[in-house]
mmCIF file of C-alpha atoms in Angstrom:
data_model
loop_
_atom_site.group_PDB
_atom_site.id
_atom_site.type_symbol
_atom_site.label_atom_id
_atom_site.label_comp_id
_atom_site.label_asym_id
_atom_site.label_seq_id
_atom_site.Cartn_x
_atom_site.Cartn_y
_atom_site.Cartn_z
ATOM 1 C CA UNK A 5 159.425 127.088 -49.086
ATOM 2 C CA UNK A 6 155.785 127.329 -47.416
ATOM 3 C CA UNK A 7 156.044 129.099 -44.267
ATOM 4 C CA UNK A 8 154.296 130.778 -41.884
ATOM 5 C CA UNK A 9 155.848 133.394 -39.709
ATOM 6 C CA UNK A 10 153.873 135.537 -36.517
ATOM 7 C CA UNK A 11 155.173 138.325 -34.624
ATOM 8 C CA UNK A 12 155.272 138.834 -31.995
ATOM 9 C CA UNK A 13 156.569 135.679 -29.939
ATOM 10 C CA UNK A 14 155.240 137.199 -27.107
ATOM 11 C CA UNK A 15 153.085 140.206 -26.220
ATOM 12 C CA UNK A 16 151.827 141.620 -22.507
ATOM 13 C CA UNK A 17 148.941 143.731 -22.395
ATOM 14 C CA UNK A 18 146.782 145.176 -19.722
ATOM 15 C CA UNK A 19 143.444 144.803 -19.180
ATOM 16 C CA UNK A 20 140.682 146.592 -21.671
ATOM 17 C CA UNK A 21 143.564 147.408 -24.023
ATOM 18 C CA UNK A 22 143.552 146.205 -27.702
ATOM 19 C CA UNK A 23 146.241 144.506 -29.599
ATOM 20 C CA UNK A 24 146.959 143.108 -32.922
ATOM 21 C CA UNK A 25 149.001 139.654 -33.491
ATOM 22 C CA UNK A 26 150.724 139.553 -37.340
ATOM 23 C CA UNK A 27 150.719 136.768 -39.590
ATOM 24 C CA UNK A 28 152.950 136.575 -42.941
ATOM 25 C CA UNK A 29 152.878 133.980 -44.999
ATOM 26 C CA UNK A 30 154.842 132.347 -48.183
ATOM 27 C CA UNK A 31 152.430 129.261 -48.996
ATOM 28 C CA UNK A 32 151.250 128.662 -52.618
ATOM 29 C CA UNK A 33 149.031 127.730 -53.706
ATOM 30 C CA UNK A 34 146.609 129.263 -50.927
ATOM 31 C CA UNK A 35 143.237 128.095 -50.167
ATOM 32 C CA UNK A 36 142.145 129.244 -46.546
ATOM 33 C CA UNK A 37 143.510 130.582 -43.433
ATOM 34 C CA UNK A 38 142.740 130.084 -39.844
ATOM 35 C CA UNK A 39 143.344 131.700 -36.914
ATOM 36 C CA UNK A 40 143.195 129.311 -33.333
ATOM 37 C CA UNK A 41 143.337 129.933 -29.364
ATOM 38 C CA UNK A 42 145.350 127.860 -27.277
ATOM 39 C CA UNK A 43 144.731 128.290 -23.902
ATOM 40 C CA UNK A 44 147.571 126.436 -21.969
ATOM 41 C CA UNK A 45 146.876 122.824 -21.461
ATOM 42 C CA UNK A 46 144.291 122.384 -24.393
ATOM 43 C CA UNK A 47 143.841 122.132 -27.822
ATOM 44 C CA UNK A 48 143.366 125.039 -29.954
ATOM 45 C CA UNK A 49 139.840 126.795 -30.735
ATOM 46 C CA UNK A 50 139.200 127.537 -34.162
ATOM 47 C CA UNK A 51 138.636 131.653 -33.749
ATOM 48 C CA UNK A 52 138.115 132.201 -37.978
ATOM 49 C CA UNK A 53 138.252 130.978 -41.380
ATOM 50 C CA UNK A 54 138.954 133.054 -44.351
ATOM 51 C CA UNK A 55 139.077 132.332 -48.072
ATOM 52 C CA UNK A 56 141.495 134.224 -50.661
ATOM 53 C CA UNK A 57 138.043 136.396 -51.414
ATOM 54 C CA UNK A 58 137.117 137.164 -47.471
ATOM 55 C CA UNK A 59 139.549 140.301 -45.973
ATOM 56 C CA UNK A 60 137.680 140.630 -42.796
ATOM 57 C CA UNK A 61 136.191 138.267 -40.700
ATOM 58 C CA UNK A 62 134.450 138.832 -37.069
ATOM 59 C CA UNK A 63 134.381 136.525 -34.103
ATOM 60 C CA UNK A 64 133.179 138.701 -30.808
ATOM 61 C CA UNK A 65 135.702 140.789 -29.995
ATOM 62 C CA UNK A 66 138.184 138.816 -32.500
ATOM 63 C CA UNK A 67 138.841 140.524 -35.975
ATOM 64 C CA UNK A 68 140.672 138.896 -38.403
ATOM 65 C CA UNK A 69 141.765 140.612 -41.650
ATOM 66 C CA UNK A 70 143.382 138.657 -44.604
ATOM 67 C CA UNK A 71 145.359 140.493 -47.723
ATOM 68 C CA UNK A 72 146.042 138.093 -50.497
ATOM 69 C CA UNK A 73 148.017 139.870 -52.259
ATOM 70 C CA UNK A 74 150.679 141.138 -49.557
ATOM 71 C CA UNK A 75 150.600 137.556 -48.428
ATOM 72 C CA UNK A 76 149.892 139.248 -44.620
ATOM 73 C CA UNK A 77 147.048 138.640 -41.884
ATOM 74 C CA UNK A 78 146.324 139.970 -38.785
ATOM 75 C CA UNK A 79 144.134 139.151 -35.407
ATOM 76 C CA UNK A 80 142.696 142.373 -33.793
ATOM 77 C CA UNK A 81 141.545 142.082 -29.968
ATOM 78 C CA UNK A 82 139.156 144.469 -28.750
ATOM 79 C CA UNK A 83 138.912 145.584 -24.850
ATOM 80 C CA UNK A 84 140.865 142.622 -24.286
ATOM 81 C CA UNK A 85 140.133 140.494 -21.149
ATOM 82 C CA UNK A 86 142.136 138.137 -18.476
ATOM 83 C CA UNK A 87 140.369 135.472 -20.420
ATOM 84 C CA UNK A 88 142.342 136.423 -23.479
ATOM 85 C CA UNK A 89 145.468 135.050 -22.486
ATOM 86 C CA UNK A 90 146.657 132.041 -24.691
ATOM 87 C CA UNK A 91 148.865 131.570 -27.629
ATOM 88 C CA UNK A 92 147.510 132.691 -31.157
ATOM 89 C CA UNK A 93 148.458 130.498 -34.117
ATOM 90 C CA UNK A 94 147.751 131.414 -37.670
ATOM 91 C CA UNK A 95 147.832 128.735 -39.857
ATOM 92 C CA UNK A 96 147.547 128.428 -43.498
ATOM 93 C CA UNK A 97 146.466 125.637 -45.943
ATOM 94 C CA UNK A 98 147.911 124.669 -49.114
ATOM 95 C CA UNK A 99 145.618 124.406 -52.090
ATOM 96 C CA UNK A 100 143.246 121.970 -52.580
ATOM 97 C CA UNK A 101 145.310 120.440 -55.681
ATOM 98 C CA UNK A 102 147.776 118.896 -53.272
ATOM 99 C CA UNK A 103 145.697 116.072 -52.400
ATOM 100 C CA UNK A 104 143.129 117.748 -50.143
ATOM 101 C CA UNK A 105 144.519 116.689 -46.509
ATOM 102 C CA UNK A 106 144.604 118.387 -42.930
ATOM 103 C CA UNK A 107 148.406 117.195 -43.841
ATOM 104 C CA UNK A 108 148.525 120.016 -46.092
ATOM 105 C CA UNK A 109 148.518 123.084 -43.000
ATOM 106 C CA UNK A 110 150.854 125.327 -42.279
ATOM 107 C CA UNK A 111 151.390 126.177 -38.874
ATOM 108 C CA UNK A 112 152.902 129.284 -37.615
ATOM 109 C CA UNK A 113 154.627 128.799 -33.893
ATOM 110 C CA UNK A 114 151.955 130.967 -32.414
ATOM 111 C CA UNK A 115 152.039 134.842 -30.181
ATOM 112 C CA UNK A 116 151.632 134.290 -26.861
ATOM 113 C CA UNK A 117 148.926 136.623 -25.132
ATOM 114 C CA UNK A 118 149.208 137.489 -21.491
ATOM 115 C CA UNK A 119 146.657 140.078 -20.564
ATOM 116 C CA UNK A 120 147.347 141.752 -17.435
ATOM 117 C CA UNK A 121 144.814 143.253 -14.260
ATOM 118 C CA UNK B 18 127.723 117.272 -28.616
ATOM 119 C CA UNK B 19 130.648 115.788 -26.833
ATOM 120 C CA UNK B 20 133.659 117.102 -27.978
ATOM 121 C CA UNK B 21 136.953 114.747 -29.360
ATOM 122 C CA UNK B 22 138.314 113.271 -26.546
ATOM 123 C CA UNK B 23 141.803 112.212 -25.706
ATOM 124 C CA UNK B 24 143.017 109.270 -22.998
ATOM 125 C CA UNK B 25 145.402 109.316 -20.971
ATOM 126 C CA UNK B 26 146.050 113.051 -20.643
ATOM 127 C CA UNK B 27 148.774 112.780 -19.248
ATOM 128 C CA UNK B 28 151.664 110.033 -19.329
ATOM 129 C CA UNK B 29 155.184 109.697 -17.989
ATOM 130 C CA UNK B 30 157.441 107.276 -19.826
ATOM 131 C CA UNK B 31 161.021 105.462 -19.396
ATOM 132 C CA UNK B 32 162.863 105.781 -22.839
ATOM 133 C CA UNK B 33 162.643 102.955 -24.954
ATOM 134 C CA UNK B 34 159.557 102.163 -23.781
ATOM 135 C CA UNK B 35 156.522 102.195 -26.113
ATOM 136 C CA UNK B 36 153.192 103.784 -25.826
ATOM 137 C CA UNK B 37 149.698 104.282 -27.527
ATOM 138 C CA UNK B 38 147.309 107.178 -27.357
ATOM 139 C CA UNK B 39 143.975 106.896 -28.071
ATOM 140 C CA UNK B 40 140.998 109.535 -29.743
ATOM 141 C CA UNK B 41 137.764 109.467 -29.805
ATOM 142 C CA UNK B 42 135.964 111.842 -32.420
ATOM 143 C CA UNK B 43 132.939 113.859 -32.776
ATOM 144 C CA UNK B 44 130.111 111.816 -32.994
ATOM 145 C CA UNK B 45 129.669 111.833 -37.555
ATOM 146 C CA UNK B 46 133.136 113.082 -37.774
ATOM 147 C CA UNK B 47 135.414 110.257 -40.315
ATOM 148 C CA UNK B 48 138.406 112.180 -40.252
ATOM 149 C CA UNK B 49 141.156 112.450 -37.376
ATOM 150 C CA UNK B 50 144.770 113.704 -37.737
ATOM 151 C CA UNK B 51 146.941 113.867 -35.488
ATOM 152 C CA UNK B 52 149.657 116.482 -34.206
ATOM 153 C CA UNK B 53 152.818 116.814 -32.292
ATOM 154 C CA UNK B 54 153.332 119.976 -30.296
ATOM 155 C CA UNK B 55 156.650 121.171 -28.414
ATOM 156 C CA UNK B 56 157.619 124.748 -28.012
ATOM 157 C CA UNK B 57 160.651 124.863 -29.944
ATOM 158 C CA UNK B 58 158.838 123.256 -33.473
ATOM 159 C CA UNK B 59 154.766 124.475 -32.524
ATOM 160 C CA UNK B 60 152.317 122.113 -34.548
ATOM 161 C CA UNK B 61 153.809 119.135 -36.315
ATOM 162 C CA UNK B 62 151.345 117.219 -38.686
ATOM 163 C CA UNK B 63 151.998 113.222 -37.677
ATOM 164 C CA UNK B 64 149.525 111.925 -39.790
ATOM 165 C CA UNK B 65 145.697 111.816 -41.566
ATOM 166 C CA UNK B 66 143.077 109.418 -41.137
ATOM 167 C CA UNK B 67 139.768 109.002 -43.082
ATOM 168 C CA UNK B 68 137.430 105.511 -43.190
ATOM 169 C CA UNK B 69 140.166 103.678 -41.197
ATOM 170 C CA UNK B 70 143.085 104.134 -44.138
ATOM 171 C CA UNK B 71 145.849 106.489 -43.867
ATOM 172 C CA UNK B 72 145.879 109.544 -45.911
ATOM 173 C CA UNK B 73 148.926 111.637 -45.239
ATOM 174 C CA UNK B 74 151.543 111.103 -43.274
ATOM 175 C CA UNK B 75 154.219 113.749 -42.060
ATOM 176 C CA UNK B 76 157.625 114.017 -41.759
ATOM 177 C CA UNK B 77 158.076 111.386 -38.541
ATOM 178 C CA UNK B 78 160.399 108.578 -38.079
ATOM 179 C CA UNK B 79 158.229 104.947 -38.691
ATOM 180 C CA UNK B 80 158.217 104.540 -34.684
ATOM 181 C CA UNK B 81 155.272 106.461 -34.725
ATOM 182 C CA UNK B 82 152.375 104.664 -36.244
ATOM 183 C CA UNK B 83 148.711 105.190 -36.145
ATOM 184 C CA UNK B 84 145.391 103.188 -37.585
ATOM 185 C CA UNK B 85 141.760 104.082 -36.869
ATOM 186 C CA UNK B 86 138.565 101.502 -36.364
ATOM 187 C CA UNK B 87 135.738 101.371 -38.093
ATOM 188 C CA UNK B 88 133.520 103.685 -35.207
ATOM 189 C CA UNK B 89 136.361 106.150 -36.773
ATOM 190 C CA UNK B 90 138.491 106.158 -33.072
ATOM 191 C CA UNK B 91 142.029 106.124 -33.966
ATOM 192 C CA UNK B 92 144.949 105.376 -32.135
ATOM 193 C CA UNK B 93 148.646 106.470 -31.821
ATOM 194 C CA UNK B 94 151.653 104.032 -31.125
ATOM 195 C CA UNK B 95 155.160 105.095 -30.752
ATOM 196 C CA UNK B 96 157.950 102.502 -30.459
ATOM 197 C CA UNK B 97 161.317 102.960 -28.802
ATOM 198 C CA UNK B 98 160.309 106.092 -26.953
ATOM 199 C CA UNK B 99 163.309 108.652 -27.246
ATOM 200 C CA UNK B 100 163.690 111.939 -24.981
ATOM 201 C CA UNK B 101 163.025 114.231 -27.793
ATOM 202 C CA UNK B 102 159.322 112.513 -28.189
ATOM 203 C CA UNK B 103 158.109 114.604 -24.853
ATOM 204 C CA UNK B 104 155.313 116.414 -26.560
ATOM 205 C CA UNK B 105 151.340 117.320 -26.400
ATOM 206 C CA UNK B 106 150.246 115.033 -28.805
ATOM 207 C CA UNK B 107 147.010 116.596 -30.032
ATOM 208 C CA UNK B 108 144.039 114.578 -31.932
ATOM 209 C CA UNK B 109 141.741 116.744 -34.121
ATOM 210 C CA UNK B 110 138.425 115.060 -35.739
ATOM 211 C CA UNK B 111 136.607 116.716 -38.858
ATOM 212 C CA UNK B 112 133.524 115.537 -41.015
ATOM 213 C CA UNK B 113 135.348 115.082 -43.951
ATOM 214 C CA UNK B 114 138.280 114.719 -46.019
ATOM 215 C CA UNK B 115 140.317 117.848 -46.860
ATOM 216 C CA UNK B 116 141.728 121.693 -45.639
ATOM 217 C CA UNK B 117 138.289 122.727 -46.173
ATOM 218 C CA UNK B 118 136.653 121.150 -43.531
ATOM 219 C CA UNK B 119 136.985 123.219 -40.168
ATOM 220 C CA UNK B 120 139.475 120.868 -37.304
ATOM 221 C CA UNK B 121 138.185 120.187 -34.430
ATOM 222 C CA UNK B 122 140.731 119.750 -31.663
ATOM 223 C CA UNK B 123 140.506 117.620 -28.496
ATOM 224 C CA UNK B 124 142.501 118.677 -25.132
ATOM 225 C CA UNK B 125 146.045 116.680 -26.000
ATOM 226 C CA UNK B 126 148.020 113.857 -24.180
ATOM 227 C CA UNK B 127 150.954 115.170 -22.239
ATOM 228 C CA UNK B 128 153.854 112.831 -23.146
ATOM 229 C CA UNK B 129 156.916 113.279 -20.803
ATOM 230 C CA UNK B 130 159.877 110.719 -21.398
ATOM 231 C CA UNK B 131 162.497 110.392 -19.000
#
């Protein structure tokens, strides 16, 4: 079964600290994943795209590293800030061969970030 | 470039009633989908869009329906409005077809059914 699972649910940092969110996943065949900010209320930013070839990927103070063959990703946060605080969802897509369709995501149920003075 | 937009943002619902949502994509963008999201499930895929015909649909009862117009704005409709529908409903617009193309999200319609 495709899924994607991120730990942890939740996570409270302070201020300037760094963290890292995980991402597993179980989808085949793989073409990209994404990692997206939700800030309550909204819709999610796109924060990075990465291919099966692409293990590290920079946004800012984002970092996103992908290993294909462990099947694992992870989100680094640098010095975070107050501003950081939103939920994190990884999301993986399916292969092009299945029909080429937004339809063919994989959402994981997101970390939620609070950063803390 | 304005961004996809969502109306109403929020909307409060007896059950049984119906309602329809409405999205407006980024100017050149063909494609919308559309997404439910409660805390319990995260994102659900609804359904796919592209040059007004429907190109995936998810796992949703038929009460919810969509269609999009030929200036690529696509609606939402669901029917028979049931407790368990209280959701952000989330429109997301991209330039083409496909998990290639980077989503573009708007802000969401609060749905609350009571």
């Amino acid at each position: 079964k495709n899924q994607v699972e991120q730990s942890p649910q939740s996570l409270i940092i302070l201020e300037g600290k760094n963290c890292t969110l995980q991402c597993n996943y179980t989808v085949s065949p793989f073409s990209n994943l994404r990692w997206y900010k939700q800030d309550t209320g909204r819709g999610p930013v796109s924060l990075t795209i990465m291919t099966f070839s692409e293990n590290t990927k920079s946004n800012g103070r984002y970092t996103a590293t992908l290993d294909a063959d462990t099947k694992q990703s992870s989100l680094h946060i640098t010095a975070s800030q107050l501003s950081d605080s939103a939920s994190y969802i990884c999301v993986v897509s399916l292969g092009e061969n299945y029909g080429g369709s937004q339809g063919n995501l994989i959402f994981g149920k997101g970390t939620k970030l609070s950063v803390k003075p | 470039k304005a961004g996809v937009t969502q109306t109403p943002r929020y909307l409060i619902k007896t059950r049984g009633q119906q309602v329809t949502l409405s999205c407006s994509p980024i100017s050149g963008h063909r494609s919308v989908s559309w997404y439910q999201q409660t805390p319990g499930q995260g994102l659900q895929f609804l359904f796919e869009y592209f040059s007004e015909t429907q190109r995936n649909k998810g796992n949703f009862p038929g009460r919810f329906s969509g269609r999009q117009f030929s200036n690529s704005r696509s609606e939402m409709n669901v029917s028979t409005l049931e407790l368990g529908d209280s959701a952000l409903y989330l429109c997301a617009s991209s330039l083409g077809i496909g998990s290639s193309y980077e989503q573009y999200f708007g802000p969401g319609t609060r749905l609350t059914v009571t």
